[in-house]
Coordinates of C-alpha atoms in Angstrom, one line a residue:
M154 CA -96.9 102.8 -55.1
K155 CA -96.8 103.2 -51.3
K156 CA -93.2 101.9 -51.3
I157 CA -92.2 104.4 -54.1
L158 CA -93.8 107.3 -52.2
T159 CA -92.0 106.3 -49.0
L160 CA -88.7 106.0 -50.8
F161 CA -89.3 109.4 -52.4
S162 CA -90.1 110.9 -49.0
F163 CA -87.0 109.5 -47.5
T164 CA -84.8 110.7 -50.4
F165 CA -86.3 114.2 -50.1
L166 CA -85.8 114.2 -46.3
L167 CA -82.2 113.1 -46.8
F168 CA -81.6 115.9 -49.4
S169 CA -83.2 118.5 -47.1
C170 CA -81.0 117.4 -44.1
Q171 CA -77.9 117.5 -46.3
Q172 CA -78.8 121.0 -47.5
T173 CA -79.5 122.2 -43.9
A174 CA -76.2 120.7 -42.8
E175 CA -74.2 122.4 -45.5
K176 CA -75.8 125.8 -44.7
Q177 CA -75.0 125.2 -41.0
I178 CA -71.4 124.5 -41.9
V179 CA -71.2 127.7 -44.0
S180 CA -72.8 129.7 -41.2
N181 CA -70.4 128.3 -38.6
T182 CA -67.4 129.4 -40.8
L183 CA -68.5 133.0 -41.3
S184 CA -67.0 135.8 -39.3
K185 CA -69.2 138.3 -37.5
E186 CA -68.9 140.8 -40.4
E187 CA -69.6 138.1 -43.0
K188 CA -72.8 137.1 -41.1
I189 CA -73.9 140.7 -41.5
D190 CA -73.1 140.5 -45.2
S191 CA -74.9 137.1 -45.5
S192 CA -78.0 138.6 -44.0
Q193 CA -77.9 141.6 -46.3
I194 CA -77.5 139.4 -49.4
K195 CA -80.4 137.3 -48.3
T196 CA -82.5 140.4 -48.0
I197 CA -81.5 141.5 -51.5
F198 CA -82.5 138.2 -53.0
N199 CA -85.8 138.0 -51.1
Y200 CA -86.8 141.5 -52.3
A201 CA -85.8 140.9 -55.9
L202 CA -87.8 137.6 -56.0
T203 CA -90.9 139.1 -54.5
E204 CA -90.9 142.8 -55.3
G205 CA -88.6 143.1 -58.2
K206 CA -89.4 145.4 -61.2
S207 CA -87.0 144.0 -63.8
Y208 CA -89.4 141.7 -65.6
E209 CA -92.1 144.4 -66.1
W210 CA -89.4 146.9 -67.2
L211 CA -88.2 144.3 -69.8
R212 CA -91.8 143.8 -70.9
D213 CA -92.2 147.5 -71.5
L214 CA -88.9 147.9 -73.3
T215 CA -89.3 144.9 -75.6
Q216 CA -93.1 145.2 -76.3
N217 CA -93.4 149.0 -76.6
V218 CA -90.0 149.8 -78.2
G219 CA -88.8 146.5 -79.7
G220 CA -85.5 146.1 -81.7
R221 CA -83.5 149.3 -81.4
L222 CA -80.5 149.4 -83.7
S223 CA -78.2 152.4 -83.3
G224 CA -79.4 155.5 -85.2
S225 CA -83.0 154.2 -85.6
P226 CA -86.2 155.9 -84.3
E227 CA -86.5 152.9 -82.0
A228 CA -83.1 153.6 -80.5
Q229 CA -84.2 157.1 -79.7
K230 CA -87.4 155.8 -78.2
A231 CA -85.3 153.5 -76.0
V232 CA -83.3 156.5 -74.8
E233 CA -86.4 158.3 -73.8
W234 CA -87.7 155.1 -72.1
G235 CA -84.4 154.7 -70.2
E236 CA -84.4 158.3 -68.9
K237 CA -88.0 157.9 -67.7
V238 CA -87.5 154.6 -65.8
M239 CA -84.3 155.9 -64.1
K240 CA -86.2 158.9 -62.9
E241 CA -89.1 156.7 -61.6
V242 CA -86.6 154.7 -59.6
G243 CA -85.6 157.9 -57.8
L244 CA -81.9 158.1 -58.6
D245 CA -80.1 161.1 -57.3
S246 CA -79.4 162.4 -60.8
V247 CA -80.2 161.3 -64.3
W248 CA -78.8 162.7 -67.5
L249 CA -78.2 161.9 -71.2
Q250 CA -74.7 161.7 -72.6
P251 CA -74.5 162.6 -76.3
V252 CA -72.7 160.3 -78.7
M253 CA -72.6 160.0 -82.5
V254 CA -73.4 156.5 -83.7
P255 CA -73.3 154.5 -87.0
H256 CA -76.6 154.2 -88.8
W257 CA -76.9 151.0 -90.9
V258 CA -80.3 149.9 -92.1
R259 CA -81.4 146.5 -93.3
G260 CA -83.9 147.6 -96.0
E261 CA -86.2 145.1 -97.6
K262 CA -86.3 141.5 -96.4
E263 CA -83.5 139.4 -97.8
V264 CA -84.1 136.6 -100.3
A265 CA -82.0 133.6 -101.1
T266 CA -82.5 130.4 -103.1
Y267 CA -80.6 127.7 -105.0
T268 CA -81.6 124.9 -107.3
T269 CA -80.3 121.3 -107.1
N270 CA -81.6 118.2 -108.8
G271 CA -84.4 120.3 -110.3
Q272 CA -85.7 121.4 -106.9
Q273 CA -85.6 125.1 -105.8
K274 CA -84.8 125.6 -102.2
N275 CA -85.5 128.7 -100.3
V276 CA -82.9 129.7 -97.8
A277 CA -83.3 131.5 -94.4
I278 CA -80.9 134.5 -94.7
C279 CA -80.2 137.9 -93.3
A280 CA -77.7 140.6 -94.1
L281 CA -74.7 141.2 -91.8
G282 CA -74.4 144.5 -90.1
F283 CA -72.4 147.1 -92.2
S284 CA -72.6 144.9 -95.3
V285 CA -73.2 146.6 -98.6
A286 CA -76.3 145.6 -100.7
T287 CA -76.2 143.3 -103.6
P288 CA -77.0 144.7 -107.1
K289 CA -80.7 145.4 -107.5
E290 CA -81.1 142.1 -109.4
G291 CA -79.2 140.2 -106.7
V292 CA -76.1 138.0 -106.9
L293 CA -76.1 134.6 -108.7
A294 CA -72.9 132.5 -108.7
E295 CA -71.3 129.1 -108.0
V296 CA -70.4 128.4 -104.4
I297 CA -67.1 127.5 -102.8
E298 CA -67.3 126.0 -99.3
V299 CA -64.6 126.7 -96.8
K300 CA -64.2 126.2 -93.0
S301 CA -61.8 129.0 -92.1
L302 CA -60.3 132.4 -93.2
E303 CA -57.0 130.6 -93.8
E304 CA -58.7 128.1 -96.2
A305 CA -60.3 131.0 -98.0
K306 CA -57.0 132.9 -98.4
A307 CA -55.4 129.8 -99.8
L308 CA -57.9 129.8 -102.6
G309 CA -56.7 133.2 -103.8
T310 CA -58.0 134.1 -107.3
K311 CA -59.9 130.8 -107.5
M312 CA -62.7 132.5 -105.6
K313 CA -63.1 135.3 -108.2
G314 CA -66.7 135.5 -109.4
K315 CA -67.8 133.0 -106.8
I316 CA -69.8 133.1 -103.6
V317 CA -67.7 131.9 -100.7
F318 CA -69.6 129.9 -98.1
F319 CA -68.0 129.9 -94.6
N320 CA -69.3 126.8 -92.8
R321 CA -67.3 126.3 -89.6
P322 CA -69.7 125.2 -86.9
F323 CA -69.5 125.8 -83.2
D324 CA -67.3 123.3 -81.3
N325 CA -70.0 121.7 -79.2
T326 CA -67.5 120.0 -76.9
L327 CA -66.9 123.4 -75.3
I328 CA -69.1 123.7 -72.2
H329 CA -68.8 127.5 -72.2
T330 CA -70.6 128.4 -75.4
F331 CA -69.1 131.9 -75.6
K332 CA -65.8 130.1 -76.2
A333 CA -67.4 128.2 -79.2
Y334 CA -68.7 131.6 -80.4
G335 CA -65.2 133.1 -80.2
G336 CA -63.8 130.2 -82.1
C337 CA -66.1 130.9 -85.1
V338 CA -67.0 134.5 -85.2
D339 CA -63.9 135.6 -87.2
Q340 CA -65.4 134.2 -90.4
R341 CA -68.5 136.4 -89.9
V342 CA -66.5 139.5 -89.1
R343 CA -63.6 139.3 -91.6
G344 CA -64.9 136.9 -94.3
A345 CA -66.0 139.6 -96.7
A346 CA -62.7 141.5 -96.3
V347 CA -60.7 138.4 -97.1
C348 CA -62.8 137.3 -100.1
G349 CA -63.4 140.8 -101.5
E350 CA -59.6 141.2 -101.9
F351 CA -59.6 138.3 -104.5
G352 CA -62.8 139.3 -106.4
A353 CA -65.4 137.1 -104.9
K354 CA -69.0 138.2 -105.7
G355 CA -70.3 137.6 -102.2
V356 CA -70.0 135.8 -98.8
I357 CA -72.5 133.7 -96.9
V358 CA -71.7 132.6 -93.4
R359 CA -73.1 129.8 -91.3
S360 CA -75.0 131.4 -88.3
M361 CA -73.3 131.6 -85.0
T362 CA -75.2 129.0 -82.9
N363 CA -75.0 125.6 -81.2
S364 CA -78.4 124.7 -82.5
I365 CA -79.5 123.3 -85.9
D366 CA -82.5 125.5 -86.8
D367 CA -83.8 127.7 -89.5
F368 CA -83.2 131.1 -87.8
P369 CA -80.4 133.2 -89.4
H370 CA -78.2 135.2 -86.9
T371 CA -77.1 138.6 -87.9
G372 CA -74.1 140.4 -86.4
T373 CA -71.5 143.0 -87.3
M374 CA -68.9 142.5 -90.1
S375 CA -66.0 144.7 -91.3
Y376 CA -64.3 145.4 -94.5
G377 CA -61.2 146.5 -92.7
D378 CA -58.8 148.5 -95.0
L379 CA -60.3 147.0 -98.1
P380 CA -60.9 149.7 -100.8
E381 CA -64.6 150.5 -101.3
E382 CA -64.7 149.1 -104.8
K383 CA -63.8 145.7 -103.4
H384 CA -66.6 145.6 -100.9
I385 CA -68.9 142.6 -101.4
P386 CA -72.3 141.7 -99.9
A387 CA -72.2 139.5 -96.8
A388 CA -75.0 137.6 -95.2
A389 CA -75.7 134.8 -92.7
I390 CA -77.7 131.8 -93.5
S391 CA -79.4 129.6 -90.8
S392 CA -77.4 126.6 -89.5
L393 CA -80.0 124.2 -91.0
A394 CA -79.6 125.9 -94.4
A395 CA -75.8 125.6 -94.0
E396 CA -76.1 121.9 -93.3
N397 CA -78.3 121.4 -96.3
L398 CA -76.2 123.5 -98.7
S399 CA -73.1 121.6 -97.7
K400 CA -74.7 118.3 -98.4
D401 CA -76.1 119.5 -101.7
L402 CA -72.7 120.9 -102.8
K403 CA -71.2 117.4 -102.3
V404 CA -73.8 116.1 -104.8
N405 CA -73.8 119.0 -107.2
P406 CA -70.6 121.1 -106.7
N407 CA -71.5 123.4 -109.6
L408 CA -74.9 124.5 -108.2
K409 CA -75.5 128.3 -108.2
F410 CA -76.7 130.3 -105.2
Y411 CA -78.8 133.4 -105.4
F412 CA -79.2 136.1 -102.8
K413 CA -80.5 139.7 -102.7
Q414 CA -80.3 142.3 -100.0
S415 CA -80.9 146.1 -100.0
C416 CA -79.0 147.2 -96.8
E417 CA -77.0 150.5 -96.6
T418 CA -75.0 152.6 -94.3
L419 CA -76.4 156.1 -93.8
P420 CA -74.6 159.2 -92.3
E421 CA -73.9 158.9 -88.6
A422 CA -76.7 159.9 -86.2
P423 CA -76.9 161.6 -82.9
S424 CA -77.8 159.4 -79.9
F425 CA -77.2 159.1 -76.2
N426 CA -76.0 157.0 -73.3
V427 CA -78.5 157.1 -70.5
V428 CA -76.8 157.7 -67.1
G429 CA -78.1 157.8 -63.5
E430 CA -76.5 157.5 -60.1
I431 CA -76.9 157.1 -56.4
R432 CA -74.3 159.4 -54.8
G433 CA -71.9 157.8 -52.3
T434 CA -72.3 158.8 -48.6
E435 CA -68.6 158.7 -47.8
N436 CA -66.6 158.7 -51.0
P437 CA -68.9 160.1 -53.7
E438 CA -65.9 160.8 -55.9
N439 CA -65.3 157.1 -56.3
I440 CA -67.6 155.5 -58.9
F441 CA -68.8 152.0 -59.5
V442 CA -70.4 151.6 -63.0
V443 CA -73.2 149.0 -63.5
G444 CA -74.5 148.7 -67.0
G445 CA -75.7 146.9 -70.1
H446 CA -76.3 148.1 -73.7
L447 CA -79.5 149.8 -74.7
D448 CA -79.2 149.1 -78.5
S449 CA -80.0 145.8 -80.1
W450 CA -80.2 144.2 -83.5
D451 CA -83.4 144.8 -85.4
L452 CA -84.6 141.2 -86.1
G453 CA -86.1 140.6 -82.7
E454 CA -87.0 142.5 -79.6
G455 CA -83.5 142.7 -78.0
A456 CA -84.7 140.7 -74.9
H457 CA -81.7 138.6 -73.9
D458 CA -79.3 140.8 -75.9
D459 CA -79.3 143.1 -74.0
G460 CA -82.7 144.1 -72.5
T461 CA -82.0 141.8 -69.6
G462 CA -78.7 143.5 -68.9
V463 CA -80.3 146.9 -69.0
V464 CA -83.1 146.1 -66.6
Q465 CA -80.9 144.1 -64.2
S466 CA -78.4 147.0 -64.0
L467 CA -81.2 149.4 -63.1
E468 CA -82.6 146.9 -60.6
V469 CA -79.3 147.0 -58.7
A470 CA -79.9 150.6 -57.9
Y471 CA -83.6 149.9 -57.2
L472 CA -82.7 147.1 -54.7
F473 CA -80.3 149.5 -53.0
K474 CA -83.0 152.2 -52.7
Q475 CA -85.8 149.9 -51.6
N476 CA -83.6 148.2 -48.9
N477 CA -82.1 151.4 -47.6
I478 CA -78.6 150.3 -48.6
K479 CA -76.6 153.6 -48.6
P480 CA -73.4 153.0 -50.7
K481 CA -70.2 154.5 -49.5
N482 CA -69.2 155.2 -53.1
T483 CA -71.3 156.4 -56.0
I484 CA -73.2 153.7 -57.9
R485 CA -73.7 154.8 -61.5
V486 CA -76.1 153.0 -63.8
V487 CA -75.3 153.3 -67.5
F488 CA -77.4 152.2 -70.5
F489 CA -74.7 152.2 -73.2
M490 CA -75.6 152.9 -76.8
N491 CA -74.1 151.2 -79.8
E492 CA -72.5 148.1 -78.4
E493 CA -73.7 145.9 -81.2
N494 CA -72.0 147.7 -84.1
G495 CA -69.4 150.1 -82.9
T496 CA -69.2 150.5 -79.0
R497 CA -69.3 154.2 -79.5
G498 CA -71.2 154.7 -76.3
A499 CA -68.6 152.8 -74.3
K500 CA -65.8 154.8 -75.9
K501 CA -67.5 158.1 -75.3
Y502 CA -68.2 157.3 -71.7
A503 CA -64.6 156.4 -71.0
E504 CA -63.4 159.5 -72.9
L505 CA -65.6 161.8 -70.8
A506 CA -64.6 160.0 -67.6
K507 CA -61.0 160.7 -68.4
L508 CA -61.7 164.3 -69.5
N509 CA -63.7 165.0 -66.3
K510 CA -61.0 163.3 -64.2
E511 CA -63.5 160.9 -62.7
N512 CA -62.3 158.2 -60.4
H513 CA -63.8 154.9 -61.4
I514 CA -62.8 152.1 -59.1
G515 CA -65.0 149.3 -60.4
G516 CA -67.6 148.2 -62.9
L517 CA -70.1 145.4 -63.5
E518 CA -71.6 144.6 -66.9
S519 CA -74.5 142.3 -67.8
D520 CA -74.4 141.3 -71.5
A521 CA -74.6 137.5 -71.6
G522 CA -78.4 137.0 -71.4
G523 CA -80.9 136.6 -68.7
H524 CA -80.6 132.9 -67.9
T525 CA -79.8 131.2 -64.5
P526 CA -76.9 132.9 -62.6
R527 CA -73.7 131.0 -62.5
G528 CA -71.1 133.6 -61.3
F529 CA -68.8 136.3 -62.4
S530 CA -65.6 136.8 -64.4
I531 CA -63.1 139.2 -63.0
D532 CA -60.7 141.6 -64.8
A533 CA -58.6 143.1 -61.9
N534 CA -55.3 143.0 -60.2
T535 CA -54.2 139.9 -58.3
A536 CA -55.2 141.3 -54.9
N537 CA -58.6 142.4 -55.9
T538 CA -59.2 139.2 -57.8
S539 CA -58.4 137.2 -54.7
L540 CA -60.7 139.3 -52.6
L541 CA -63.7 138.8 -54.9
Q542 CA -63.0 135.1 -55.0
S543 CA -63.0 135.0 -51.2
W544 CA -66.8 135.9 -51.4
K545 CA -67.7 132.5 -52.8
K546 CA -68.9 131.3 -49.4
L547 CA -71.3 134.3 -49.3
L548 CA -72.5 133.9 -52.9
S549 CA -72.5 130.1 -53.5
P550 CA -75.8 129.5 -51.7
Y551 CA -77.4 131.4 -54.6
G552 CA -75.7 129.2 -57.3
L553 CA -72.9 131.7 -57.8
H554 CA -70.0 129.2 -57.8
D555 CA -68.0 130.4 -60.8
I556 CA -66.0 133.4 -59.8
E557 CA -63.0 133.3 -62.0
K558 CA -60.4 135.6 -63.7
G559 CA -61.5 136.6 -67.2
G560 CA -63.0 139.3 -69.2
S561 CA -65.6 141.8 -68.0
G562 CA -67.6 143.3 -70.9
A563 CA -67.3 145.3 -74.1
D564 CA -68.9 148.5 -72.6
I565 CA -66.9 148.7 -69.4
S566 CA -63.6 147.4 -70.7
P567 CA -62.4 150.8 -71.8
L568 CA -62.2 151.7 -68.1
R569 CA -59.6 149.1 -67.5
A570 CA -56.7 150.1 -65.3
E571 CA -54.5 148.6 -62.6
N572 CA -56.6 149.6 -59.7
V573 CA -60.0 149.3 -61.4
T574 CA -61.9 146.1 -60.7
L575 CA -64.1 145.1 -63.6
V576 CA -66.6 142.3 -63.4
G577 CA -68.8 140.5 -66.0
Y578 CA -72.0 138.9 -64.8
R579 CA -72.1 135.3 -66.1
P580 CA -75.4 133.4 -66.3
D581 CA -75.7 129.9 -67.8
S582 CA -74.7 130.1 -71.4
Q583 CA -76.3 126.9 -72.9
R584 CA -79.4 128.5 -74.4
Y585 CA -78.0 131.9 -75.2
F586 CA -77.0 131.3 -78.8
D587 CA -80.4 129.9 -79.6
Y588 CA -81.6 133.5 -79.5
H589 CA -78.5 135.7 -80.0
H590 CA -79.0 138.2 -82.9
T591 CA -82.1 136.5 -84.2
S592 CA -85.8 137.1 -84.6
R593 CA -86.3 134.7 -81.7
D594 CA -84.8 137.1 -79.1
T595 CA -88.1 138.1 -77.7
F596 CA -89.6 138.8 -74.3
D597 CA -91.3 135.4 -74.0
K598 CA -87.9 133.7 -74.1
V599 CA -86.9 135.3 -70.7
N600 CA -87.8 133.5 -67.5
K601 CA -89.0 135.9 -64.8
R602 CA -87.3 134.1 -61.9
E603 CA -84.0 133.7 -63.7
L604 CA -84.0 137.4 -64.5
E605 CA -84.7 138.4 -60.9
L606 CA -82.0 136.0 -59.6
G607 CA -79.6 137.8 -61.9
S608 CA -80.6 141.2 -60.6
A609 CA -80.1 140.1 -57.0
S610 CA -76.7 138.5 -57.9
M611 CA -75.5 141.7 -59.4
A612 CA -76.8 143.8 -56.5
S613 CA -75.0 141.5 -54.1
I614 CA -71.6 141.7 -55.6
I615 CA -71.9 145.5 -56.0
Y616 CA -72.8 145.6 -52.3
L617 CA -69.7 143.7 -51.4
M618 CA -67.5 145.7 -53.8
D619 CA -68.7 149.0 -52.4
K620 CA -68.1 147.8 -48.9
Y621 CA -64.6 146.3 -49.3
L622 CA -63.1 148.0 -52.4
Y623 CA -63.9 151.6 -51.6
N624 CA -60.3 152.7 -50.7
D625 CA -59.0 151.1 -54.0
T626 CA -57.3 148.4 -51.9
P627 CA -58.7 145.2 -50.6
V628 CA -60.1 145.3 -47.1
K629 CA -60.7 141.8 -45.7
P630 CA -64.1 141.4 -43.9

């Protein structure tokens, strides 16, 4: 035991020396201005990790408001909550930006079963957003399993009177799980439109997740240009249910699947984006947006999607205020409404920005969960992309190694232009689709330290963007 402890102590000492040496090398390669930036970033992280407010804000939002689907009373309550906390932070101005949003409601809890080999199996199921209801008695039909939209189209009229089961799983060889999601989500979004054209009775879709579990994942779907009389009910079943159904279909290809749901789309409802800002000291007409989406699906509490993004965005402003960082440009925090099933808030914000001739020079969005920070993706011109990537040496000590060209986010992307630098905050993605759009997306799934690290990461890159991008052109430190 003594030898083991001695070996452990030596290994730990070696690791500590290596870390110290690496920090010293980084320190020795920094310019005078970069050392100032490094010190400021360290201050931001220290404050976020010891005095941050994001976790308690998230507790309040998720526990006292909960799931907040656009058009719902909970969404309105979230708007009131957002206005209140922005004012408490002491932003220079706070206002509500009206926007009309879709209003889809789930109705009674969905039910699904099928019988095989004399055994009835209950299926974990949930309606997809914007789906129509089944008839009151539900839908009962034989099932055809497919793995893609193309395979479904090839069936043509063979799917008439049947329930089409889309069962393409995530590609788990993809390290970035959002790429796996992107490779599958078309069957959820467009499956009913494809199958309704050929007279299918309904569509069920394997849930969008890496995991094999019994939690169905909702999400939006669309009928596209399909005539209303061809709209068919669409639902997601859990990944475990999908695995079992696929196996049972191989044994009994004529089994009949039953499901019932009572969802409906109501008339559009009035709602709001919540907006607050710190006015710039030198160029207040130049605006950096920092935001996440305030709405969420109704099954859970909207914690990772996107309560974490909302509170992290506000904490960027809070960290600036508490550490007496006076931005040269205006920092505007936006809680966008209706990202999940329409992006109406994002479109209205961009529309008003254009109408009011506002000069947005950058934006940062957090909508990928509250897990451990990994970096940022950049949607910008070549010069500004290179500038942001040059900050790796300042950000890498905090685990922010991945600073790559890519997308930014659904809510800030309507602001895209040649001289606008848009950035997406990118935490580790491995656990995100365990919770995404499910009843499991609750406050207890968010780690306080990971959340605070994310807030500090976002505040740090906004600090750098404000300092070096304020003239619309890169300024090397």
